[in-house]
Amino acid sequence: MTAALLDDFRAGVRDWCREHVPGDWRRAQTGVPDEEFAAFQKGWFQELRRAGYAVPHWPAEWGGGMSVPEQAVLHEELAAHDAPRLVLAFVSIHHAASTLLAAGTDAQRRRHLPAILDGEIWCQGFSEPDAGSDLAALRTSARRKGDAYIVNGQKCWASGAAHADWCLLLARTDPDAPKRRGISYFLMDMRTPGVDVRPTRQATGESHFCEIFLDDVAVPAANRIGPEHEGWRVAQETLGAERGMTMLELAERLGGGFRRLVGLCGETGALDDPVTRDRLAALETELTGLRALCAKLVAGERPGPADASIVKLFYSELLQRVTDFGTEIAGLSAHTDLRKPLSSGWESGAWPLDFVASWEWTIPGGTSEIQRTIIGERGLGLPREPGEGR
């Protein structure tokens, strides 16, 4: 795409944003019940869908088809116009879609991708209570019985599971195999008997995370993605999406959070302090670096084996630094109104809550320690870390 065409595309997105981004959504989404948040999210998704902006990273045949530069411009303009984020559909349009496109059957893609566009919500059932940061140490079992698998176990930290229609599920189908080789990957209907979802109240006051208890849940064999016992390989597609294309949007949203931080420094007079200005300059430099890394990652035809981990690690720790500084500048008064606008990101401007929530990003998709291990082993070629079953 030429620069002139990209400028035309940007102008079109700007016009659309001016007309369609609800001006009062932050006030309207602060302190609302879960049901109201979900209804707003689904309505906003359909608004973006009608404009062709909901799934720009999908292939054209499924409703996407934007080039990487167009996607970058779209996310930049949505962030610049402070548009609500697609928080509720995050797993659906990224993790679920990328997994289906990479490893699903034609029937699975035809069943689920249009449904996601119509508003089907997904969650992810990977983490387990006793596995820590070692995702492959899962104990949830799936035993083949006729045309179905009978699943028993428990999942935790499942984002948005209370609203989910379907779940990306990892379960152990061969208890005697090395731990990464006896896992299978399933698509599980959350309305199946035996599925019990319990929201987890977090330090921020939200209940975004959930536990999922599975008691003799029958998952049709046709809902398995990839060969039996080879779910670990499929899971890498999901994790790659979590650490990859999502970062293009998140980096731009962090830029919006940084602009709110600069505004706060101006309102409080902190900009008069040269030390504050130096710290802001350092953060802006890091943010510029993050955006460059993201652009390189998503534009690369053959990204390096550790590139996604580098971006994910850098983003999650920069998010902590930005929200930490915001909490410091906002002062004690910011701690008296612990509410944030739902449908915003991890840099909503409710700085104490943003700082607490920022720590969650150093955990999902592999903790920072896991990312460093991947960078060391796959990126730098260091010797593999010893461990049972690796």
Short mmCIF file of C-alpha atoms in Angstrom, two decimals:
data_model
loop_
_atom_site.label_atom_id
_atom_site.label_comp_id
_atom_site.label_asym_id
_atom_site.label_seq_id
_atom_site.Cartn_x
_atom_site.Cartn_y
_atom_site.Cartn_z
CA MET A 1 0.00 0.00 0.00
CA THR A 2 1.36 3.42 -0.93
CA ALA A 3 1.76 6.20 1.63
CA ALA A 4 -1.06 8.15 -0.04
CA LEU A 5 -3.48 5.22 0.21
CA LEU A 6 -2.51 4.68 3.83
CA ASP A 7 -3.17 8.37 4.52
CA ASP A 8 -6.62 8.00 2.92
CA PHE A 9 -7.28 4.95 5.08
CA ARG A 10 -6.26 6.88 8.22
CA ALA A 11 -8.55 9.75 7.28
CA GLY A 12 -11.45 7.32 6.89
CA VAL A 13 -10.82 5.74 10.28
CA ARG A 14 -10.60 9.17 11.90
CA ASP A 15 -13.92 10.23 10.37
CA TRP A 16 -15.52 7.02 11.56
CA CYS A 17 -14.13 7.44 15.08
CA ARG A 18 -15.41 11.02 15.32
CA GLU A 19 -18.89 9.82 14.39
CA HIS A 20 -19.12 6.51 16.25
CA VAL A 21 -16.90 6.46 19.36
CA PRO A 22 -19.30 7.17 22.25
CA GLY A 23 -18.10 10.32 23.97
CA ASP A 24 -19.33 9.49 27.46
CA TRP A 25 -18.48 5.79 27.64
CA ARG A 26 -15.92 6.16 30.45
CA ARG A 27 -18.46 7.75 32.77
CA ALA A 28 -21.21 5.39 31.64
CA GLN A 29 -19.04 2.28 32.13
CA THR A 30 -17.76 3.16 35.62
CA GLY A 31 -19.28 1.03 38.34
CA VAL A 32 -21.85 -0.70 36.11
CA PRO A 33 -23.04 -4.28 36.78
CA ASP A 34 -21.44 -7.12 34.83
CA GLU A 35 -24.52 -7.59 32.66
CA GLU A 36 -24.46 -3.95 31.56
CA PHE A 37 -20.75 -4.18 30.79
CA ALA A 38 -21.32 -7.31 28.66
CA ALA A 39 -24.22 -5.71 26.77
CA PHE A 40 -22.12 -2.62 26.03
CA GLN A 41 -19.21 -4.74 24.85
CA LYS A 42 -21.37 -6.80 22.49
CA GLY A 43 -22.96 -3.68 21.04
CA TRP A 44 -19.58 -2.01 20.50
CA PHE A 45 -18.25 -5.16 18.81
CA GLN A 46 -21.10 -5.10 16.31
CA GLU A 47 -20.53 -1.38 15.66
CA LEU A 48 -16.90 -2.15 14.79
CA ARG A 49 -17.94 -5.17 12.75
CA ARG A 50 -20.27 -3.09 10.57
CA ALA A 51 -17.34 -0.81 9.79
CA GLY A 52 -15.00 -3.75 9.06
CA TYR A 53 -12.83 -2.88 12.07
CA ALA A 54 -13.62 -5.74 14.50
CA VAL A 55 -11.23 -8.44 13.19
CA PRO A 56 -8.74 -6.70 10.89
CA HIS A 57 -6.12 -9.39 11.52
CA TRP A 58 -8.32 -12.24 10.23
CA PRO A 59 -8.05 -13.44 6.61
CA ALA A 60 -10.28 -11.58 4.16
CA GLU A 61 -12.48 -14.64 3.54
CA TRP A 62 -13.51 -14.57 7.20
CA GLY A 63 -14.12 -10.85 7.49
CA GLY A 64 -10.66 -9.35 7.97
CA GLY A 65 -7.92 -8.89 5.42
CA MET A 66 -6.22 -5.65 6.46
CA SER A 67 -2.52 -5.30 5.81
CA VAL A 68 -0.23 -4.93 8.80
CA PRO A 69 0.28 -1.18 8.16
CA GLU A 70 -3.52 -0.73 8.00
CA GLN A 71 -3.94 -2.64 11.26
CA ALA A 72 -1.30 -0.46 12.90
CA VAL A 73 -3.09 2.69 11.72
CA LEU A 74 -6.48 1.37 12.87
CA HIS A 75 -5.24 0.57 16.39
CA GLU A 76 -3.38 3.87 16.55
CA GLU A 77 -6.49 5.86 15.64
CA LEU A 78 -8.83 3.88 17.93
CA ALA A 79 -6.43 4.51 20.82
CA ALA A 80 -6.00 8.18 19.88
CA HIS A 81 -9.79 8.66 19.88
CA ASP A 82 -10.05 6.78 23.20
CA ALA A 83 -12.40 4.16 21.78
CA PRO A 84 -13.50 1.37 24.16
CA ARG A 85 -11.47 -1.83 23.96
CA LEU A 86 -12.99 -5.17 22.97
CA VAL A 87 -12.24 -6.60 26.39
CA LEU A 88 -14.92 -9.29 26.37
CA ALA A 89 -14.07 -10.58 22.88
CA PHE A 90 -10.30 -10.48 23.39
CA VAL A 91 -9.87 -14.28 23.67
CA SER A 92 -12.48 -14.92 20.96
CA ILE A 93 -10.98 -12.78 18.22
CA HIS A 94 -7.33 -13.49 19.03
CA HIS A 95 -6.66 -16.77 20.86
CA ALA A 96 -9.63 -18.80 19.58
CA ALA A 97 -9.54 -17.48 16.03
CA SER A 98 -5.81 -17.94 15.55
CA THR A 99 -6.00 -21.49 16.91
CA LEU A 100 -8.91 -22.40 14.65
CA LEU A 101 -7.22 -20.87 11.61
CA ALA A 102 -3.91 -22.60 12.28
CA ALA A 103 -5.00 -26.02 13.50
CA GLY A 104 -8.79 -26.39 13.25
CA THR A 105 -10.69 -28.40 10.69
CA ASP A 106 -12.77 -26.72 7.98
CA ALA A 107 -15.90 -27.77 9.84
CA GLN A 108 -14.62 -26.23 13.08
CA ARG A 109 -13.73 -22.99 11.34
CA ARG A 110 -17.11 -22.80 9.56
CA ARG A 111 -18.90 -23.44 12.85
CA HIS A 112 -17.07 -21.00 15.07
CA LEU A 113 -15.55 -18.10 13.14
CA PRO A 114 -18.90 -16.71 11.89
CA ALA A 115 -20.33 -17.30 15.37
CA ILE A 116 -17.52 -15.23 16.91
CA LEU A 117 -18.44 -12.42 14.52
CA ASP A 118 -22.03 -12.76 15.73
CA GLY A 119 -20.88 -12.36 19.34
CA GLU A 120 -19.82 -15.82 20.58
CA ILE A 121 -17.58 -15.36 23.62
CA TRP A 122 -14.63 -17.62 24.43
CA CYS A 123 -12.43 -18.21 27.44
CA GLN A 124 -9.22 -20.19 27.86
CA GLY A 125 -8.90 -23.23 30.15
CA PHE A 126 -5.14 -23.71 30.35
CA SER A 127 -3.90 -22.80 33.87
CA GLU A 128 -4.44 -25.07 36.86
CA PRO A 129 -4.15 -24.53 40.63
CA ASP A 130 -1.16 -26.82 41.25
CA ALA A 131 0.75 -26.23 38.02
CA GLY A 132 2.22 -22.82 38.86
CA SER A 133 3.87 -21.28 35.82
CA ASP A 134 4.49 -24.71 34.29
CA LEU A 135 1.52 -25.01 31.94
CA ALA A 136 2.46 -28.56 30.93
CA ALA A 137 2.08 -29.77 34.53
CA LEU A 138 -1.71 -29.84 34.15
CA ARG A 139 -3.70 -32.66 35.76
CA THR A 140 -7.15 -32.25 34.20
CA SER A 141 -7.86 -35.58 32.51
CA ALA A 142 -9.79 -36.49 29.35
CA ARG A 143 -10.66 -40.17 28.98
CA ARG A 144 -11.95 -41.40 25.62
CA LYS A 145 -15.37 -43.09 25.83
CA GLY A 146 -16.96 -43.84 22.46
CA ASP A 147 -17.37 -40.62 20.46
CA ALA A 148 -16.58 -38.36 23.39
CA TYR A 149 -13.96 -37.59 26.01
CA ILE A 150 -14.96 -37.51 29.67
CA VAL A 151 -13.17 -34.57 31.28
CA ASN A 152 -12.49 -34.09 34.99
CA GLY A 153 -10.38 -31.46 36.70
CA GLN A 154 -10.11 -27.78 37.56
CA LYS A 155 -8.91 -24.69 35.71
CA CYS A 156 -8.09 -21.27 37.11
CA TRP A 157 -7.39 -17.70 35.94
CA ALA A 158 -9.85 -18.15 33.05
CA SER A 159 -10.49 -14.58 31.86
CA GLY A 160 -14.15 -13.80 31.23
CA ALA A 161 -15.31 -17.39 31.77
CA ALA A 162 -18.47 -16.17 33.51
CA HIS A 163 -19.63 -14.74 30.15
CA ALA A 164 -18.13 -17.42 27.88
CA ASP A 165 -20.03 -19.65 25.47
CA TRP A 166 -16.99 -21.81 24.60
CA CYS A 167 -13.63 -22.69 26.12
CA LEU A 168 -10.21 -23.54 24.69
CA LEU A 169 -9.37 -26.52 26.88
CA LEU A 170 -6.17 -28.45 27.50
CA ALA A 171 -6.48 -31.87 29.15
CA ARG A 172 -4.21 -34.85 29.71
CA THR A 173 -5.18 -37.83 27.54
CA ASP A 174 -2.11 -39.97 28.29
CA PRO A 175 -1.03 -39.88 31.94
CA ASP A 176 2.03 -42.06 31.25
CA ALA A 177 3.56 -39.92 28.47
CA PRO A 178 6.16 -37.18 29.09
CA LYS A 179 4.16 -34.23 30.31
CA ARG A 180 4.21 -32.25 27.06
CA ARG A 181 3.34 -35.25 24.89
CA GLY A 182 0.21 -36.62 26.57
CA ILE A 183 -1.97 -33.52 26.25
CA SER A 184 -4.90 -32.96 23.87
CA TYR A 185 -6.64 -29.72 22.88
CA PHE A 186 -10.44 -29.39 22.91
CA LEU A 187 -13.21 -26.92 22.15
CA MET A 188 -15.65 -27.18 25.04
CA ASP A 189 -19.21 -25.86 25.08
CA MET A 190 -19.55 -24.04 28.41
CA ARG A 191 -23.22 -25.12 28.64
CA THR A 192 -22.25 -28.80 28.86
CA PRO A 193 -23.50 -30.50 32.04
CA GLY A 194 -20.72 -30.76 34.63
CA VAL A 195 -19.17 -27.33 33.88
CA ASP A 196 -19.21 -25.06 36.94
CA VAL A 197 -17.80 -21.51 36.68
CA ARG A 198 -16.92 -19.56 39.83
CA PRO A 199 -15.69 -15.95 39.44
CA THR A 200 -12.63 -15.00 41.48
CA ARG A 201 -12.73 -11.62 43.24
CA GLN A 202 -9.47 -9.81 42.52
CA ALA A 203 -7.48 -7.17 44.38
CA THR A 204 -8.92 -4.55 42.01
CA GLY A 205 -12.48 -5.47 43.05
CA GLU A 206 -13.25 -7.00 39.65
CA SER A 207 -14.06 -10.66 39.00
CA HIS A 208 -12.52 -10.91 35.58
CA PHE A 209 -10.79 -14.21 36.37
CA CYS A 210 -12.73 -17.39 37.07
CA GLU A 211 -12.23 -20.96 38.20
CA ILE A 212 -13.77 -23.70 36.06
CA PHE A 213 -14.64 -27.01 37.72
CA LEU A 214 -15.14 -29.98 35.38
CA ASP A 215 -17.05 -33.00 36.64
CA ASP A 216 -17.53 -35.82 34.09
CA VAL A 217 -17.94 -33.32 31.26
CA ALA A 218 -18.55 -35.05 27.91
CA VAL A 219 -16.67 -33.30 25.08
CA PRO A 220 -17.37 -34.73 21.59
CA ALA A 221 -14.28 -36.19 19.92
CA ALA A 222 -15.12 -33.99 16.91
CA ASN A 223 -14.29 -31.01 19.13
CA ARG A 224 -10.65 -32.03 19.50
CA ILE A 225 -8.19 -29.78 17.66
CA GLY A 226 -5.21 -31.58 16.20
CA PRO A 227 -4.16 -35.18 16.82
CA GLU A 228 -4.73 -36.87 20.17
CA HIS A 229 -1.88 -36.34 22.65
CA GLU A 230 -0.43 -33.47 20.54
CA GLY A 231 -2.31 -30.61 22.13
CA TRP A 232 0.87 -29.00 23.43
CA ARG A 233 1.89 -28.19 19.86
CA VAL A 234 -1.54 -26.67 19.14
CA ALA A 235 -1.36 -24.68 22.38
CA GLN A 236 1.73 -22.91 21.05
CA GLU A 237 -0.49 -21.37 18.34
CA THR A 238 -2.76 -19.98 21.06
CA LEU A 239 0.11 -18.69 23.14
CA GLY A 240 1.75 -17.22 20.05
CA ALA A 241 -1.42 -15.19 19.40
CA GLU A 242 -1.43 -13.98 23.01
CA ARG A 243 2.15 -12.80 22.71
CA GLY A 244 1.97 -11.65 19.08
CA MET A 245 -0.72 -9.69 17.20
CA THR A 246 -2.45 -8.61 20.39
CA MET A 247 0.63 -6.55 21.19
CA LEU A 248 0.01 -4.27 18.21
CA GLU A 249 -3.14 -2.97 19.87
CA LEU A 250 -1.83 -3.09 23.44
CA ALA A 251 1.20 -0.98 22.58
CA GLU A 252 -1.04 1.73 21.10
CA ARG A 253 -3.33 1.56 24.15
CA LEU A 254 -0.32 1.98 26.41
CA GLY A 255 0.49 5.07 24.37
CA GLY A 256 -2.97 6.38 25.25
CA GLY A 257 -2.27 5.68 28.91
CA PHE A 258 1.01 7.56 28.62
CA ARG A 259 -0.79 10.59 27.18
CA ARG A 260 -3.18 10.51 30.16
CA LEU A 261 -0.14 10.36 32.45
CA VAL A 262 1.40 13.43 30.80
CA GLY A 263 -1.94 15.22 31.17
CA LEU A 264 -2.06 14.31 34.85
CA CYS A 265 1.46 15.66 35.33
CA GLY A 266 0.31 18.92 33.76
CA GLU A 267 -2.79 19.16 35.96
CA THR A 268 -0.85 18.53 39.18
CA GLY A 269 2.07 20.81 38.32
CA ALA A 270 4.46 17.87 38.30
CA LEU A 271 5.68 18.89 34.84
CA ASP A 272 7.48 21.79 36.47
CA ASP A 273 9.82 19.28 38.07
CA PRO A 274 12.80 18.44 35.80
CA VAL A 275 13.08 14.97 37.38
CA THR A 276 9.48 14.25 36.37
CA ARG A 277 10.17 15.45 32.84
CA ASP A 278 13.22 13.15 32.66
CA ARG A 279 11.17 10.18 33.84
CA LEU A 280 8.45 10.92 31.29
CA ALA A 281 11.07 11.20 28.54
CA ALA A 282 12.52 7.83 29.55
CA LEU A 283 9.08 6.19 29.49
CA GLU A 284 8.28 7.72 26.12
CA THR A 285 11.57 6.37 24.75
CA GLU A 286 10.69 2.91 26.00
CA LEU A 287 7.21 3.21 24.52
CA THR A 288 8.65 4.19 21.16
CA GLY A 289 10.90 1.13 21.36
CA LEU A 290 7.93 -1.10 22.19
CA ARG A 291 5.95 0.16 19.20
CA ALA A 292 8.95 -0.45 16.95
CA LEU A 293 9.33 -3.99 18.31
CA CYS A 294 5.63 -4.69 17.74
CA ALA A 295 5.76 -3.40 14.18
CA LYS A 296 8.80 -5.58 13.49
CA LEU A 297 7.12 -8.63 15.03
CA VAL A 298 3.86 -8.45 13.11
CA ALA A 299 5.47 -7.40 9.83
CA GLY A 300 8.10 -10.12 9.81
CA GLU A 301 7.48 -12.99 7.41
CA ARG A 302 9.66 -15.24 9.55
CA PRO A 303 9.80 -13.88 13.09
CA GLY A 304 12.58 -15.19 15.30
CA PRO A 305 11.82 -18.00 17.76
CA ALA A 306 11.85 -15.66 20.75
CA ASP A 307 10.55 -12.40 19.21
CA ALA A 308 7.03 -12.73 20.62
CA SER A 309 8.44 -13.44 24.09
CA ILE A 310 10.68 -10.37 23.91
CA VAL A 311 7.71 -8.13 23.04
CA LYS A 312 5.43 -9.67 25.66
CA LEU A 313 8.08 -9.35 28.38
CA PHE A 314 8.91 -5.76 27.45
CA TYR A 315 5.25 -4.71 27.27
CA SER A 316 4.24 -6.26 30.58
CA GLU A 317 7.10 -4.72 32.53
CA LEU A 318 6.78 -1.30 30.83
CA LEU A 319 3.07 -1.36 31.74
CA GLN A 320 4.10 -1.77 35.36
CA ARG A 321 6.50 1.15 35.17
CA VAL A 322 3.94 3.48 33.56
CA THR A 323 1.14 2.63 36.00
CA ASP A 324 3.55 2.79 38.96
CA PHE A 325 4.51 6.33 37.95
CA GLY A 326 0.87 7.25 37.40
CA THR A 327 0.00 6.03 40.92
CA GLU A 328 2.83 8.11 42.35
CA ILE A 329 1.77 11.28 40.51
CA ALA A 330 -1.95 10.81 41.27
CA GLY A 331 -1.18 10.84 44.97
CA LEU A 332 -3.24 9.75 47.94
CA SER A 333 -6.50 11.19 46.59
CA ALA A 334 -6.48 8.59 43.82
CA HIS A 335 -6.81 5.86 46.44
CA THR A 336 -10.16 7.14 47.70
CA ASP A 337 -12.16 6.33 44.55
CA LEU A 338 -11.24 2.79 43.61
CA ARG A 339 -13.39 2.46 40.53
CA LYS A 340 -12.36 2.23 36.91
CA PRO A 341 -14.26 2.50 33.65
CA LEU A 342 -14.94 -1.02 32.41
CA SER A 343 -14.24 -1.54 28.69
CA SER A 344 -10.92 0.24 29.19
CA GLY A 345 -7.50 -1.37 29.20
CA TRP A 346 -4.84 -1.89 31.84
CA GLU A 347 -4.07 1.84 31.63
CA SER A 348 -7.53 3.23 32.30
CA GLY A 349 -6.31 6.24 34.27
CA ALA A 350 -7.53 4.84 37.61
CA TRP A 351 -3.87 4.55 38.46
CA PRO A 352 -3.81 2.53 41.73
CA LEU A 353 -6.12 -0.06 40.15
CA ASP A 354 -4.14 -0.01 36.92
CA PHE A 355 -0.92 -0.63 38.83
CA VAL A 356 -2.39 -3.60 40.73
CA ALA A 357 -3.89 -5.00 37.52
CA SER A 358 -0.64 -4.51 35.60
CA TRP A 359 0.91 -7.42 37.49
CA GLU A 360 -1.49 -9.85 35.87
CA TRP A 361 0.20 -9.23 32.53
CA THR A 362 3.47 -10.66 33.84
CA ILE A 363 1.63 -13.98 34.41
CA PRO A 364 -0.73 -15.00 31.52
CA GLY A 365 0.65 -16.44 28.32
CA GLY A 366 3.71 -17.51 30.32
CA THR A 367 5.19 -15.62 33.25
CA SER A 368 8.10 -13.23 32.84
CA GLU A 369 10.36 -16.03 34.11
CA ILE A 370 9.05 -18.34 31.38
CA GLN A 371 9.59 -15.62 28.75
CA ARG A 372 13.18 -15.17 29.89
CA THR A 373 13.73 -18.92 29.64
CA ILE A 374 12.34 -18.94 26.09
CA ILE A 375 14.50 -15.96 25.13
CA GLY A 376 17.58 -17.64 26.60
CA GLU A 377 17.01 -21.08 25.09
CA ARG A 378 15.37 -20.32 21.74
CA GLY A 379 16.65 -16.83 21.08
CA LEU A 380 20.19 -16.98 22.44
CA GLY A 381 20.80 -20.72 22.08
CA LEU A 382 21.66 -21.25 25.74
CA PRO A 383 21.51 -24.80 27.18
CA ARG A 384 18.02 -26.01 28.01
CA GLU A 385 16.90 -25.66 31.58
CA PRO A 386 16.88 -29.11 33.23
CA GLY A 387 13.48 -30.39 34.30
CA GLU A 388 11.41 -33.50 34.58
CA GLY A 389 9.68 -34.54 31.35
CA ARG A 390 11.21 -31.83 29.14
#
